[in-house]
Coordinates of C-alpha atoms and ligand atoms in Angstrom, one line a residue:
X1 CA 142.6 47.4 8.8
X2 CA 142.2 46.6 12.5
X3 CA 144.1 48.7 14.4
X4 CA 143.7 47.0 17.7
X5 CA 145.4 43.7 16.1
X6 CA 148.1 46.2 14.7
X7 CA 148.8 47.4 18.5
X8 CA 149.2 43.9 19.8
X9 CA 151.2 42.4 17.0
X10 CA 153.6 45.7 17.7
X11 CA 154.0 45.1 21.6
X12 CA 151.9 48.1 22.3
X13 CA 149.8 48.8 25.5
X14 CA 145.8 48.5 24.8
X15 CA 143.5 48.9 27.9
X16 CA 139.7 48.8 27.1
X17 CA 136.4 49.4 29.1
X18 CA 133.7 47.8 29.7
X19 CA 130.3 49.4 27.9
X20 CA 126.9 48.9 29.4
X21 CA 123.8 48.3 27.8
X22 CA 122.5 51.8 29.6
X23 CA 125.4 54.0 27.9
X24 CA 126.3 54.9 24.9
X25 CA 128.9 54.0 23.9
X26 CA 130.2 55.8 21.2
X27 CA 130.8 58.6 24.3
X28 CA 133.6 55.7 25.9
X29 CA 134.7 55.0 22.2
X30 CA 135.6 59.0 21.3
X31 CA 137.5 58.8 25.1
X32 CA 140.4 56.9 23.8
X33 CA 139.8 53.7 24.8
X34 CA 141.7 51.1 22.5
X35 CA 138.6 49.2 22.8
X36 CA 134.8 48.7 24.4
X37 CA 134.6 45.5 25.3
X38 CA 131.3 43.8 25.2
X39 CA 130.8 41.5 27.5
X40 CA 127.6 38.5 27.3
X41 CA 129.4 36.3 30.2
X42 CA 128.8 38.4 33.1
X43 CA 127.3 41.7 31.8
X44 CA 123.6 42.2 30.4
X45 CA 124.6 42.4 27.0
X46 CA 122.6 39.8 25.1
X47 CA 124.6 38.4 22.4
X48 CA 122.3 39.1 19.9
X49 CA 121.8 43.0 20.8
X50 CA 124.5 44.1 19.6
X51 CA 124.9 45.1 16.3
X52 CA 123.2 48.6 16.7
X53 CA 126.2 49.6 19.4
X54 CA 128.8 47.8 17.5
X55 CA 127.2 50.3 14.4
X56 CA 127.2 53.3 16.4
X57 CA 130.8 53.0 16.8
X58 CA 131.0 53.3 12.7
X59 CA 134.5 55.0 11.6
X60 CA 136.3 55.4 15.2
X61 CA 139.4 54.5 15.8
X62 CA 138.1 52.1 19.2
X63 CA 137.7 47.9 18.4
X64 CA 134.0 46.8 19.9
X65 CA 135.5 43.7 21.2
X66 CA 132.8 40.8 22.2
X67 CA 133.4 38.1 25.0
X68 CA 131.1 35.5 24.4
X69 CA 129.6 33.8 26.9
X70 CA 131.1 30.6 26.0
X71 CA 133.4 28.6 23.8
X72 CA 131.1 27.7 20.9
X73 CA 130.8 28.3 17.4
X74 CA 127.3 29.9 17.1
X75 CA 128.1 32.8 20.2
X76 CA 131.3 32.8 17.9
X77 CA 129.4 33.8 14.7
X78 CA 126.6 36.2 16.6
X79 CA 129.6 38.3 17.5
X80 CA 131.4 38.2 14.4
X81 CA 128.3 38.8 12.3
X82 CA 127.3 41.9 14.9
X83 CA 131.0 43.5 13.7
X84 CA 133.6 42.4 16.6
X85 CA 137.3 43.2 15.7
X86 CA 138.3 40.5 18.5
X87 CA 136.2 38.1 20.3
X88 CA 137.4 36.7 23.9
X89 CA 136.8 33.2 24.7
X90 CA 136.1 32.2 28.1
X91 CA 137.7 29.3 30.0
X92 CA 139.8 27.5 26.9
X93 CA 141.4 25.1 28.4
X94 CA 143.4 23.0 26.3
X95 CA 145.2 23.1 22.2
X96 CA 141.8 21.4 21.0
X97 CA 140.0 24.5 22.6
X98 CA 141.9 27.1 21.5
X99 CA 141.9 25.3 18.1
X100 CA 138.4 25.2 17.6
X101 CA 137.8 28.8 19.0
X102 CA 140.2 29.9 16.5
X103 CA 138.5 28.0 13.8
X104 CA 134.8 29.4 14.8
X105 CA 136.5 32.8 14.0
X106 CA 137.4 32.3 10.6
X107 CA 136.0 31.4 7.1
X108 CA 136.5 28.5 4.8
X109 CA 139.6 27.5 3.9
X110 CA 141.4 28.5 7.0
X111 CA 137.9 27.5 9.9
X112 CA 134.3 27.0 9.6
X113 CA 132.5 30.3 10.7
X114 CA 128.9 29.7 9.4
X115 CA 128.2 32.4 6.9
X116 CA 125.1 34.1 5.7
X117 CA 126.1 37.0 3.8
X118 CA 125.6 38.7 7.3
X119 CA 128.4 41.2 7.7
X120 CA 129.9 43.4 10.0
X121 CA 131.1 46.9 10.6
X122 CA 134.5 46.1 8.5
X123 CA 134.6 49.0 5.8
X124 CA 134.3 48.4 2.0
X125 CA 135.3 45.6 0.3
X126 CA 135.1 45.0 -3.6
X127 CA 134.0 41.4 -2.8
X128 CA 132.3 39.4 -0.2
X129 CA 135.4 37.1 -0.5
X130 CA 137.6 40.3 0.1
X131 CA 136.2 40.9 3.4
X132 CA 135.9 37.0 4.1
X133 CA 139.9 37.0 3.7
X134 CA 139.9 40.6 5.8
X135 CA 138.4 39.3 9.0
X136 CA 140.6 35.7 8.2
X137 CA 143.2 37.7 9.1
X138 CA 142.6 40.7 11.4
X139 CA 140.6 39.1 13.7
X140 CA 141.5 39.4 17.4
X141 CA 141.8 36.0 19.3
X142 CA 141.3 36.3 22.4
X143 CA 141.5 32.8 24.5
X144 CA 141.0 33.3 29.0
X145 CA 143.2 31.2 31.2
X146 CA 141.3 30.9 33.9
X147 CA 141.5 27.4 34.8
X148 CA 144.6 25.1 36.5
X149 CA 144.1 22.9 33.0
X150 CA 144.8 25.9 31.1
X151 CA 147.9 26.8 33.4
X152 CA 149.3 23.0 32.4
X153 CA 148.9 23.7 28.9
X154 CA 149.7 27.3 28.6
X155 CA 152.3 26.3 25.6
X156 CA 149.8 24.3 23.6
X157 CA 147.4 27.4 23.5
X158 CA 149.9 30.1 22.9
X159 CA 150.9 28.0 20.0
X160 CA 148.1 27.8 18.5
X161 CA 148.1 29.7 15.1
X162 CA 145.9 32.6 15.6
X163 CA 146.2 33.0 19.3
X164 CA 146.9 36.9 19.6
X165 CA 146.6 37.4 23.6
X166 CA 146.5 35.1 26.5
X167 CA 144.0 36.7 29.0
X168 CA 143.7 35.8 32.3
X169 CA 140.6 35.8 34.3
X170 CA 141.4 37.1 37.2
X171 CA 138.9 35.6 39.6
X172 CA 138.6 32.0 38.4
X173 CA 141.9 31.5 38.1
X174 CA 142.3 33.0 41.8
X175 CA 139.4 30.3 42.6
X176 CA 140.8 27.3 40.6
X177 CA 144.4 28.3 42.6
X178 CA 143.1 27.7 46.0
X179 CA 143.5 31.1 46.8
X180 CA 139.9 32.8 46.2
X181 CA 140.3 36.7 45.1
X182 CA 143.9 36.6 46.7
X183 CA 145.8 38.2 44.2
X184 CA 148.6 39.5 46.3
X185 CA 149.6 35.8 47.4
X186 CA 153.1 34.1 46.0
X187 CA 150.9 31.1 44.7
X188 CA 149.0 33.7 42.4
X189 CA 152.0 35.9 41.3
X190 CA 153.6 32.7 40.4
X191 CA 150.8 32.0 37.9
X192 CA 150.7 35.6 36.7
X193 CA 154.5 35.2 35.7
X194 CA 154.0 32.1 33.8
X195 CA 151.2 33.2 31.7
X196 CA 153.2 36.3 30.9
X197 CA 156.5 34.1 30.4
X198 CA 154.2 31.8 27.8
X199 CA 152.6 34.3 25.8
X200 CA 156.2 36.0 25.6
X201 CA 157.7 32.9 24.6
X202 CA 155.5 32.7 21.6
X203 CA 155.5 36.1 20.7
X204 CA 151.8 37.0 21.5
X205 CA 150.3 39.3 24.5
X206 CA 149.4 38.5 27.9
X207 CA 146.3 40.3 29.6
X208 CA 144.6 41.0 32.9
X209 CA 140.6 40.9 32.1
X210 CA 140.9 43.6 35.1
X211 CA 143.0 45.2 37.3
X212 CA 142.3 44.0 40.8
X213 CA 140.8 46.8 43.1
X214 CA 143.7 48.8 45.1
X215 CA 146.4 47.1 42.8
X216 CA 148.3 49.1 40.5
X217 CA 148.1 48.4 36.5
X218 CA 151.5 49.7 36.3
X219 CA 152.2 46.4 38.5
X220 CA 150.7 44.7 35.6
X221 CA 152.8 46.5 32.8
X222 CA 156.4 46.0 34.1
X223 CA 155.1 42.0 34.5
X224 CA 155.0 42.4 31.0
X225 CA 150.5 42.8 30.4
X226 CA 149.5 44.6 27.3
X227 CA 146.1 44.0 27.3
X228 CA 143.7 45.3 30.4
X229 CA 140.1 46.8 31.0
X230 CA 139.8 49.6 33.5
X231 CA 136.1 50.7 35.0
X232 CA 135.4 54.3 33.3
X233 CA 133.3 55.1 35.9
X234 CA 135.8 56.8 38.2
X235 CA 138.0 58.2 35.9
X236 CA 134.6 59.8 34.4
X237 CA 133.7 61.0 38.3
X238 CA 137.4 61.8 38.8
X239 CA 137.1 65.0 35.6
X240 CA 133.8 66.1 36.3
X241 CA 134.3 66.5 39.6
X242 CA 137.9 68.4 38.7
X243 CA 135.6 70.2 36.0
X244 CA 133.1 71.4 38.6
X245 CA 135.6 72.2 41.3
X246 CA 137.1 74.3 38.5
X247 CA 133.5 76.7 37.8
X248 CA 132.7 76.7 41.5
X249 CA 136.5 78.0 43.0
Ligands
LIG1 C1 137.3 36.3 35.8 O1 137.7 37.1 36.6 O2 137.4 35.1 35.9 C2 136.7 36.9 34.6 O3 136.3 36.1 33.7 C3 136.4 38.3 34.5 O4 135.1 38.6 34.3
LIG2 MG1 136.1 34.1 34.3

């Protein structure tokens, strides 16, 4: 039903990219890529732009997955409604938070997403309360630590029913530390560990939003991170170059 929530509930590996408003996107969906990640935060994606992308990814195997730009019920239901298999909340910071986000995300009984008989790209369903109950379930939760408050309550969040991944946001968290984009330094790694010592203590993920430039995601991987973005861009320079050095030798 949503194979992205399949992958994570199985302890596999996703890594995403980020899609631009001046791509299409359907080219970085049919490259692999567990996921495009749509991001309103810190990206021009408007919120309400993106049901024709999230369409034109129709039938493939990659999740659109939405960060909304912040921790409210309305960005909740634009993304949902547009046809996000996982949403990712910025700075949630304590059980309350990660609570309510979890809530915006789902229909009555189990939350209070608004709904309008707007639906997205989920499939067929016999009834609208089939496909209520569908994304009840398969939803991707995403919650960011990015915040010392989260860091203090790292076990009331990854407890919260519904929580699939704990992502971290790199370059907060690096600010809130102290240590501003020093992600080399003990006081950082020490973080890093307990985030990924949380989320395995409660049987869900732990992510990096992105890998920091010049470190290694395999770094990431033997800490124990399933969930990443990595820029396309140079991996996309990186085989047409190879490409064209293979016509022109
Ligand atoms: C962060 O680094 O804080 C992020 O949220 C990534 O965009
Ligand atoms: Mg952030």
């Amino acid at each position: 039903m949503n194979a992205i929530k399949d992958a994570i509930k199985s302890g596999k590996t996703v890594v995403g990219t980020a899609g631009s408003p001046s791509v299409d996107v359907s080219l970085l969906a049919d490259a692999g890529f567990d996921f495009v990640l749509f991001d309103t935060q810190h990206s021009a994606w408007e919120i309400k732009q993106l049901q024709p992308p999230i369409q034109a990814m129709r039938g493939k195997q990659t999740a659109p997955v939405v960060r909304v730009a912040a921790n409210e019920a309305h960005q909740i239901c634009f993304a949902l409604d547009a046809g996000a298999r996982g949403v990712i909340i910025p700075m949630v910071n304590t059980r309350a938070e990660a609570e309510a986000a979890v809530r915006a995300c789902r229909y009555y009984p189990d939350g209070n997403r608004s709904n309008a008989g707007v639906r997205g790209e989920w499939g067929e369903f016999k009834t609208y309360r089939d496909y209520m109950d569908a994304v009840n379930k398969e939803l991707l939760i995403v919650p960011m630590i990015e915040t010392n408050q989260a860091l203090g309550n790292l076990d009331a969040i990854a407890s919260v029913p519904g929580v699939d991944v704990l992502l971290i946001g790199p370059s907060d968290l690096s600010i809130e530390l102290g240590v501003p984009l020093d992600y080399a330094c003990d006081t950082y790694q020490r973080a890093l560990d307990k985030i990924a010592a949380a989320a395995a203590k409660h049987g869900i993920a732990a992510g990096m939003y992105f890998i920091p430039l010049g470190m290694d995601p395999n770094f990431f991987v033997q800490k124990g991170f399933k969930f990443f973005t990595m820029p396309w861009g140079p991996w996309a320079q990186a085989g047409i170059r190879n490409a064209l050095a293979e016509i022109k030798r």
